[in-house]
XYZ file of C-alpha atoms in Angstrom:
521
model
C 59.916 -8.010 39.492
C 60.990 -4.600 39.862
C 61.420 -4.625 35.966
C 58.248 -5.680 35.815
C 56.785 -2.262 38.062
C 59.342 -0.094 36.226
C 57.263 -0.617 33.072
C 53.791 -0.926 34.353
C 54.855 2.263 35.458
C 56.410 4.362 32.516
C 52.776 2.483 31.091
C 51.100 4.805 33.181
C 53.163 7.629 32.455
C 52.525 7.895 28.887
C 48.849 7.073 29.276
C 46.619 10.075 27.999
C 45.649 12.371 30.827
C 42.985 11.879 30.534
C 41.154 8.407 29.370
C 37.383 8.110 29.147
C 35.191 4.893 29.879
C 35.853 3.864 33.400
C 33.777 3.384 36.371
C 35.383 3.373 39.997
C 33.776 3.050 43.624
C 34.935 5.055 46.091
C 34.941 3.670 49.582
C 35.534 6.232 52.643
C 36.715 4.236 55.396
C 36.167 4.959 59.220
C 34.210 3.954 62.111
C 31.081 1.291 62.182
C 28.676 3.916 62.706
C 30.762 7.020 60.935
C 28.655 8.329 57.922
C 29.580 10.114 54.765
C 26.851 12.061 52.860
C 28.151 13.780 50.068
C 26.162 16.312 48.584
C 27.890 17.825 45.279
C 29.928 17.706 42.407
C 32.121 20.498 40.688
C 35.245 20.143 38.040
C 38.191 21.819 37.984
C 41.647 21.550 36.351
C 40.710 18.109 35.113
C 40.229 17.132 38.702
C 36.487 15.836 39.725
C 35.598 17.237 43.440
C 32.395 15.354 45.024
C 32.452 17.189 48.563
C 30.282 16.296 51.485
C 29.471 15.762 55.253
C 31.471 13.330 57.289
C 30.355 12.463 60.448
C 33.331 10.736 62.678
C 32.211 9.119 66.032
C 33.180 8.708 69.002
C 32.481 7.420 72.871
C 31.698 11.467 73.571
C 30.734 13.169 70.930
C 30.254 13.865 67.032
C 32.389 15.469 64.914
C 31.051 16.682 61.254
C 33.774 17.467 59.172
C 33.606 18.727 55.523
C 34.958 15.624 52.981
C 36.448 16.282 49.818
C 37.322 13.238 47.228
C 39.270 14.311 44.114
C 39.920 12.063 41.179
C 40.370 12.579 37.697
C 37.929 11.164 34.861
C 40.023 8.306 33.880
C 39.952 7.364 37.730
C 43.571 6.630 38.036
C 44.131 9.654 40.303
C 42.403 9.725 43.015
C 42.746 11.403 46.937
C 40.438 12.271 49.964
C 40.764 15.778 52.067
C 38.846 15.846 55.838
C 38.549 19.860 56.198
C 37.985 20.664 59.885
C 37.003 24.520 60.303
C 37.543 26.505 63.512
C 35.977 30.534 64.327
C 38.372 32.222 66.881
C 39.694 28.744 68.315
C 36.243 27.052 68.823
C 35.335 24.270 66.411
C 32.654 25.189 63.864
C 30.658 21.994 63.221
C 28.834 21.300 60.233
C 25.006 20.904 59.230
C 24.643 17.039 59.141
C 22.783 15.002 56.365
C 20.207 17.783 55.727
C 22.684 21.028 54.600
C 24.649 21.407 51.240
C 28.195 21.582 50.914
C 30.247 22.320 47.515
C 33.990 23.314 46.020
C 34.145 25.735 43.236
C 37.136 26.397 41.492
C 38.694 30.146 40.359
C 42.054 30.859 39.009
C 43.789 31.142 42.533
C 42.040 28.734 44.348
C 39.030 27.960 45.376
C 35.741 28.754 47.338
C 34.217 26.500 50.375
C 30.492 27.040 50.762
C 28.870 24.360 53.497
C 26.132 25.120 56.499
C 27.457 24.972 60.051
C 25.328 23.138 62.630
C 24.122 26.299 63.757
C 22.487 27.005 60.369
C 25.158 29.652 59.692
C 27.058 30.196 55.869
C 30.370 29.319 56.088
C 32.590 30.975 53.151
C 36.260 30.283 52.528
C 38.709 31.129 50.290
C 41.733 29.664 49.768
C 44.743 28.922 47.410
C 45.436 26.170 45.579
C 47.171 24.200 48.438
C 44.374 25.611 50.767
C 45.717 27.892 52.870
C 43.062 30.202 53.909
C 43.108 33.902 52.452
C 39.988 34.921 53.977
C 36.896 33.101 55.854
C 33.598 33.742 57.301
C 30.307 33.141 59.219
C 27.265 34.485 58.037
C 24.363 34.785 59.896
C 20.678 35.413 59.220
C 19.208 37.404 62.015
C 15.608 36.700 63.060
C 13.501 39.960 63.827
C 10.842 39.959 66.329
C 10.394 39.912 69.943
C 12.191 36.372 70.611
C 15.307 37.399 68.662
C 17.306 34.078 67.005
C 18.356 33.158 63.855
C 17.301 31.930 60.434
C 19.103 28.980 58.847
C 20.752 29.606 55.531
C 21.509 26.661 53.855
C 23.907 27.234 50.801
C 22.147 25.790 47.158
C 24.526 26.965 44.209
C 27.169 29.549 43.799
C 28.429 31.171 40.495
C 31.781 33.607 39.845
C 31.045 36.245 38.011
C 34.115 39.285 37.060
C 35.727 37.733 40.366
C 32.196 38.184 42.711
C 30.972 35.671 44.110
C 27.187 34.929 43.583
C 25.190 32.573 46.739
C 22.217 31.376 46.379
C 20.665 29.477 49.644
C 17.545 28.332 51.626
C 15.952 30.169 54.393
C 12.809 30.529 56.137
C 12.085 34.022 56.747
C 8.763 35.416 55.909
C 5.556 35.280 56.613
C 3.829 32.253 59.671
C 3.578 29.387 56.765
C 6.992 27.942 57.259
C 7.710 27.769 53.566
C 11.110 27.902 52.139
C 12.270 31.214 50.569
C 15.318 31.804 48.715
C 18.555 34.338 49.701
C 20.520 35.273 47.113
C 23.851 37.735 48.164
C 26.990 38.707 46.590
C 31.045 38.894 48.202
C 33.692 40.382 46.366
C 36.797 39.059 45.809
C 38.319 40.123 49.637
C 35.369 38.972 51.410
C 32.927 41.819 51.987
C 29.499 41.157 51.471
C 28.003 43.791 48.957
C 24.583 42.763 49.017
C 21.227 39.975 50.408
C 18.243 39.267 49.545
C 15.290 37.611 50.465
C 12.463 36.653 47.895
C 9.487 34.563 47.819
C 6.222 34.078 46.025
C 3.334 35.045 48.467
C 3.129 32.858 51.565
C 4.110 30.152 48.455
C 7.652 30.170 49.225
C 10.116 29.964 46.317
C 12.993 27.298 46.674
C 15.822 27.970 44.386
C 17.838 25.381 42.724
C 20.382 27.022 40.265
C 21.427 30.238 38.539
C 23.460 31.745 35.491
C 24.663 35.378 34.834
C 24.250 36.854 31.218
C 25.794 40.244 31.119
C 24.490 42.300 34.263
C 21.564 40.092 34.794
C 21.311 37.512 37.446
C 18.703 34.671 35.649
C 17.851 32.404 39.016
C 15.313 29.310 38.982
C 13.253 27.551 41.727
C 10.005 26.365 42.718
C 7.100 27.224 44.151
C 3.692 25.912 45.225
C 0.980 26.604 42.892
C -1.574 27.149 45.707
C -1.751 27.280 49.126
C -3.111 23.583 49.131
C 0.243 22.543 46.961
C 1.494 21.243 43.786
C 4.493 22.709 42.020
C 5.444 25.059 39.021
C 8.610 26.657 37.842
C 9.613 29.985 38.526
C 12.181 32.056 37.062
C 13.358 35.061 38.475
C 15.060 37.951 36.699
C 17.724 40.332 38.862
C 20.405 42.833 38.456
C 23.737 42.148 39.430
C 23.682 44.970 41.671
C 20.435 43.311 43.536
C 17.769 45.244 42.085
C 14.474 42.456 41.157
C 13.432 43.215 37.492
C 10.408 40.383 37.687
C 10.026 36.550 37.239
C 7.981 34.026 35.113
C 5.734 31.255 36.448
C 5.804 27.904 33.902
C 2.929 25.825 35.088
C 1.984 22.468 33.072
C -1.395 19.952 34.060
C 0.704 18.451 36.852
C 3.897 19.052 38.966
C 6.746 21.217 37.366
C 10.005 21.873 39.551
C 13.284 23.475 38.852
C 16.635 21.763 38.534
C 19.157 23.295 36.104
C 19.489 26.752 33.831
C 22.237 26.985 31.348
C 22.537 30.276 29.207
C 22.551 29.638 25.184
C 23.462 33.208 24.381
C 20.234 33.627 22.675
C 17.926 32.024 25.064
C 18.470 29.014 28.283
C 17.465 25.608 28.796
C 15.931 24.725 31.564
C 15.636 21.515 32.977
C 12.890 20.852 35.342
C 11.039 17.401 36.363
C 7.758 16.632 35.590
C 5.573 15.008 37.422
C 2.409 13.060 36.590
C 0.659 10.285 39.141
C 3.050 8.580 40.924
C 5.557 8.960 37.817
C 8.177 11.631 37.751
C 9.920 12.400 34.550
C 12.519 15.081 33.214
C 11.688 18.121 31.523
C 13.531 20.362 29.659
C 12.036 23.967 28.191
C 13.565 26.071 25.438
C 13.188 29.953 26.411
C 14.266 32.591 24.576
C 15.903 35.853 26.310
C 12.878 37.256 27.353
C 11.495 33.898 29.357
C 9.343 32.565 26.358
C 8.608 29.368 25.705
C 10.192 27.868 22.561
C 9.418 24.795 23.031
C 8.907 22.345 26.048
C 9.820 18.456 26.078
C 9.335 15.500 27.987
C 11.858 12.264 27.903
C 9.464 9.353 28.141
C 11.758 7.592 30.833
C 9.666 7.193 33.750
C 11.401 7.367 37.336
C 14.616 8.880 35.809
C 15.439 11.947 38.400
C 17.908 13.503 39.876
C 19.012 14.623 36.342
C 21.448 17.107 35.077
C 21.726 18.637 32.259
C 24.996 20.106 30.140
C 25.228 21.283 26.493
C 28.659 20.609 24.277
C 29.826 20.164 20.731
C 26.098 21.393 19.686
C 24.608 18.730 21.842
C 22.997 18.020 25.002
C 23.685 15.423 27.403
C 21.059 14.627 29.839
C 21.657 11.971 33.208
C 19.919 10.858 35.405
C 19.508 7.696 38.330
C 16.206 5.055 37.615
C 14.079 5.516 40.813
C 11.158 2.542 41.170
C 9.994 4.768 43.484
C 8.642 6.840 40.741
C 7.843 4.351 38.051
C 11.840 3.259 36.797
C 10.536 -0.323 36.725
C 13.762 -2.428 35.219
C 15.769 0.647 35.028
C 15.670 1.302 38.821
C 19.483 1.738 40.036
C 20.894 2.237 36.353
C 22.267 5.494 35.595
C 21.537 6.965 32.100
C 22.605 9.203 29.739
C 21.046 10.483 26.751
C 22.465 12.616 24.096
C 19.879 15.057 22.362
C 20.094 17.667 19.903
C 18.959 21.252 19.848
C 16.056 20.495 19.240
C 15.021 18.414 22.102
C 15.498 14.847 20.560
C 17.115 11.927 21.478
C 19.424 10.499 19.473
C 20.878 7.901 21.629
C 20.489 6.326 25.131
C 23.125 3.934 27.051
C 22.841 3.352 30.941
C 24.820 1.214 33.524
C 23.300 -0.860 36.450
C 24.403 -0.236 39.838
C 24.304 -3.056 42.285
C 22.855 -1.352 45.340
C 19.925 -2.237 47.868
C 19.927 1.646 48.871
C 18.644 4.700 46.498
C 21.113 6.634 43.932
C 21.323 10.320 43.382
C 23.572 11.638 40.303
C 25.573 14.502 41.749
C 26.647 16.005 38.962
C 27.220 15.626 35.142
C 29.844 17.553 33.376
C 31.729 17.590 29.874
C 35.306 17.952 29.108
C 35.732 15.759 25.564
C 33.869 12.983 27.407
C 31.042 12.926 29.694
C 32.060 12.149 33.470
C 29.377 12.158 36.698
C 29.370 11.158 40.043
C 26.477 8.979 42.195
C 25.723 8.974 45.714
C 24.503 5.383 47.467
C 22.482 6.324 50.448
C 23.052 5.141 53.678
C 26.562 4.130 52.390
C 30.483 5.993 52.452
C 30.430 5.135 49.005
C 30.434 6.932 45.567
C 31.072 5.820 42.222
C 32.860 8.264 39.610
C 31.870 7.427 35.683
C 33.116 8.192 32.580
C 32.156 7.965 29.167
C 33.618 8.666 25.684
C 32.056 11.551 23.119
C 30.363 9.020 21.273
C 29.052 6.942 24.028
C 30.895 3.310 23.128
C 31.351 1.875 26.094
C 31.524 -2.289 26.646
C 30.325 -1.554 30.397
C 26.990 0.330 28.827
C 23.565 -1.100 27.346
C 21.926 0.932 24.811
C 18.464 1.534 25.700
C 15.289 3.460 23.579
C 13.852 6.838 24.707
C 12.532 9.472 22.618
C 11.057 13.061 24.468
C 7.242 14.444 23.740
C 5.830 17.680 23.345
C 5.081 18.819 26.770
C 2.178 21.543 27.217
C 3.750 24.356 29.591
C 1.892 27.516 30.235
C 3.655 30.869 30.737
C 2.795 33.990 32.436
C 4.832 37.126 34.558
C 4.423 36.870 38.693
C 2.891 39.495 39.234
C 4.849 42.198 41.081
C 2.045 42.225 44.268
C 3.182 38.481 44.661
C 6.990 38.750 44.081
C 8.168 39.872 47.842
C 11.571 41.065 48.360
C 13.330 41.470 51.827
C 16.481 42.710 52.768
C 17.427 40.850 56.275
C 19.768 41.840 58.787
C 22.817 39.570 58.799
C 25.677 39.099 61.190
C 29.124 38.260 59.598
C 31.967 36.828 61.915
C 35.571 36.707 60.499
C 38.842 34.733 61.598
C 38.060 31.126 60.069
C 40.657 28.731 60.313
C 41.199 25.980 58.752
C 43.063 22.017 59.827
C 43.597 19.694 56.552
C 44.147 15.893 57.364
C 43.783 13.173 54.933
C 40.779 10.619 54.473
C 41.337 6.989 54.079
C 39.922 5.754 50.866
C 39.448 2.675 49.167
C 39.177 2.579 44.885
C 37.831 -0.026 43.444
C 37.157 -0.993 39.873
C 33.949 -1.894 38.339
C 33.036 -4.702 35.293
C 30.712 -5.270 33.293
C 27.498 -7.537 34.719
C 27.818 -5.303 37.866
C 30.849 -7.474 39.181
C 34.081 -6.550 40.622
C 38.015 -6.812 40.481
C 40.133 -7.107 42.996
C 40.314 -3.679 45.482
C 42.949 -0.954 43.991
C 44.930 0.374 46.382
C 44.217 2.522 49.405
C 45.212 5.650 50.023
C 47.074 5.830 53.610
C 45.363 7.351 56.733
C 47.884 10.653 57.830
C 48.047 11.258 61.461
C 49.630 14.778 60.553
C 47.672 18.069 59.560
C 48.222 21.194 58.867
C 45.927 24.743 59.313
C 45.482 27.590 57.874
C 43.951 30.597 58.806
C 42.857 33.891 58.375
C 43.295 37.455 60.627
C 40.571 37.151 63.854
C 38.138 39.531 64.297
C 35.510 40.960 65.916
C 31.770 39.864 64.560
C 30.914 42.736 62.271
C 27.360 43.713 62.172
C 25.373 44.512 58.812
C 22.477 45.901 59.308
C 21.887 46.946 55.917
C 21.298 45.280 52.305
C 24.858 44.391 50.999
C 25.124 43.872 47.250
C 25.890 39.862 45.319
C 26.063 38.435 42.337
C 26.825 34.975 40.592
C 28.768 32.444 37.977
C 30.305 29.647 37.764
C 28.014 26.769 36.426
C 28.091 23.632 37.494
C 29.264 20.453 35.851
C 28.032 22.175 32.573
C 30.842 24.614 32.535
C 33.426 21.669 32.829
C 35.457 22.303 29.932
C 35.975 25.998 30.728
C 37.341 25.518 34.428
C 41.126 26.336 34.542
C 41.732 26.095 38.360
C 44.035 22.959 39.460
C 42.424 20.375 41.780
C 42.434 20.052 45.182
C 44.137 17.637 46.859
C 47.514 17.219 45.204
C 49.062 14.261 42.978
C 46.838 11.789 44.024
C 47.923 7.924 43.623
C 48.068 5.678 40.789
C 46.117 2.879 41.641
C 48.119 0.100 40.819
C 48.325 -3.422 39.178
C 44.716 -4.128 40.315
C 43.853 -1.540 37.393
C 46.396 -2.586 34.846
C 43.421 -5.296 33.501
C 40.783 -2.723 33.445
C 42.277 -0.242 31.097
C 43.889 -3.034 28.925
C 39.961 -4.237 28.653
C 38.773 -1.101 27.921
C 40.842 0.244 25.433
């Protein structure tokens, strides 16, 4: 027997590092009524990061913590972090299901971006084994004769020459209650340098991601077409120093939002959703550097949304979760990918079925010489972690037809009455700290036909924790604009990431798995 685990073992060992074409559940386990939203996924140092809000019970009271799950692609390796943040020894709890929490990756560590339930920013940076260098509240102030605050609800963040680049959700100007978009920018110790407010009129402007070419900050979102609704694309062109150059409206017959912008060096793609009816499909535009229209597709896969987009080896790989909702018909709950060239077309589809009574969202989709992604399951403490090969051969995958359409998009500058810039007063509190105890998770391997083998092994529940934490201080006041800036793409930017992951070693799952790989080699 112990023969027997001695090889399965040195197996193991002299497996790949990483080995494509797997697809894992992971189970966090808690209370009955305990939830687990996750929200995001990033990649770093070959280690996938889907972080989240987990909300523990209890007879008294609710506790949000911040949830991390770290596995590699090949799903072997996997772990689970519960990050518990404190502000001068008083719990900070965190925005529940509505905020937006995420992990990004640097060279010495990483940043924590999340909401606290206060509708504050919360910042961190730490070091590799997460011990806090520096931390901190932000915090919108609300002008006018009632006083308050203004939630800021954190979207996307990019590094950029070591700044750090925010982009979040507020509502700040105007009576309408639409959502505008902050953008700010914290050097590499902390300080805030710069924030900004924009919006589009009493349109609001929602922002949804961001890239950095140079000294230009190129940011997408969405707006409302008119006052009585509908939706176009905006893209908005800044300095990295914070000063607005001007911004592009893309309209089409229907609904056009925002999603995804990933720099070309001559140009971006943009991936937006279309939407026409009750049908909803993706959208991706070809702009040159100036914000002009190349060209403008549509796939023809109703109901596939919450897509995301990356570009590698001269391709593009798009993915995306079937939604019957809007139109998915037999491909609600499958996942899909579809590889396209430059050029917009499709030259092959594959997608796997999920087994689920509750909706999907795809996290995040990311490259690194195979294509990996991550899927929510609503109302469950459940994701499930994919991976695919370059070329897409996978027993666990149908191949399915698609083919994209030429999509009529209209083009023209915002004009500078309508593009409204405000620099808000902010309040930033320092001395986070930091307590680190471990998540109990359950791994599980999934077949082909949507079936099941036996549970892998679960990762132990630790009573222990440590914390970290940074100098306290006293709240330091900024009344005027500080100065931003962004990069660090998402998923897209994958292969590029050289930061180590998160939560340590992680743990081989064990004998359950042994079958699974031998299938899928």
């Amino acid at each position: 027997m112990y023969r027997a685990i001695t090889v399965l073992l040195v197996f193991l060992l002299l497996v790949p590092a990483v080995a494509w074409g797997l697809e894992v559940r992971y189970t966090v386990k808690g209370g009955v009524a305990d939830t687990f939203n996750p929200f995001s996924m990033t990649y770093a140092g070959n280690k996938i990061l889907v972080t989240g809000t987990y909300t523990r019970y209890s007879a008294n009271k609710a506790e949000t913590l911040l949830a991390v799950i770290e596995t590699t692609p090949d799903g072997r390796n996997f772990n689970g972090k519960l990050l518990s943040f404190s502000l001068n020894g008083s719990q900070l709890n965190l925005y529940p299901p509505g905020g937006n929490s995420f992990v990004i990756g640097s060279d010495d560590g990483y940043y924590i971006l999340t909401a606290t339930n206060g509708g504050n920013l919360l910042v961190v940076k730490t070091d590799k084994e997460l011990n806090v260098r520096w931390g901190e509240e932000l915090e919108l102030i609300k002008e006018g004769n009632y006083g308050g605050h203004r939630d800021i609800i954190p979207q996307n963040a990019v590094l950029d020459d070591g700044n750090l680049y925010i982009v979040a959700i507020t509502k700040m100007l105007g009576s309408s209650g639409a959502k505008n978009t902050v953008i700010l920018k914290v050097s590499p110790e902390g300080n805030v340098l710069w924030v900004k407010v924009l919006t589009i009129g009493n349109l609001g402007l929602i922002p949804s991601d961001m890239v950095i070419v140079g000294d230009k900050i190129y940011l997408i979102g969405t707006s409302a077409r008119t006052v009585f609704g509908g939706a176009r694309l905006i893209l908005v062109e800044l300095l990295t120093n914070g000063t607005l150059l001007g911004a592009f409206s893309y309209t089409t017959s229907e609904m056009l939002s925002a999603k995804e912008i990933i720099s070309t060096g001559d140009g971006f793609y943009v991936l937006g959703l279309f939407q026409e009816n009750d049908r909803r499909y993706p959208a991706i535009l070809k702009l040159d550097e100036d914000g002009n229209v190349i060209w403008a597709k549509r796939v023809n896969l109703a109901g596939m949304v919450s897509n995301w987009l990356v570009t590698a080896d001269g391709s593009l790989y798009l993915s995306g979760v079937g939604s019957g909702r809007w139109g998915a018909g037999e491909m609600d709950k499958n996942v899909m990918v579809l590889k396209l060239d430059p050029a917009g077309n499709v030259l092959r589809g594959v997608a796997y079925r999920l087994n689920s009574l509750s909706g999907l969202k795809l996290l995040g989709l990311g490259f690194d010489s195979g294509i990996y992604g991550a899927v929510r399951f609503y109302g469950q403490r459940s994701i499930v972690v994919f991976s695919l090969q370059a070329d897409m051969n996978e027993p666990c995958w149908d191949e399915i037809k698609a083919k994209t359409v030429t999509l009529n998009v209209e083009s023209s500058r915002v004009q500078e009455k309508n593009l409204l810039v405000y620099i808000p007063k902010t309040r930033v509190y320092r001395g986070v700290e930091l307590e680190i105890s471990q998540a109990n998770l359950s791994a599980e391997v999934l077949c082909p036909s949507g079936e099941t083998s036996s549970p892998t092994e679960t990762t132990a529940s630790s009573a222990s924790s440590e914390t970290t934490s940074t100098s306290s201080e006293t709240p330091v006041k900024t009344e005027k604009p500080v100065k931003t800036s962004t990069e660090e793409k998402k998923p897209s930017s994958a292969s590029n990431s050289k930061s180590g992951g998160i939560c340590g070693p992680g743990i081989v799952l064990g004998l359950a798995l042994l079958p699974a790989f031998i299938r899928r080699r």
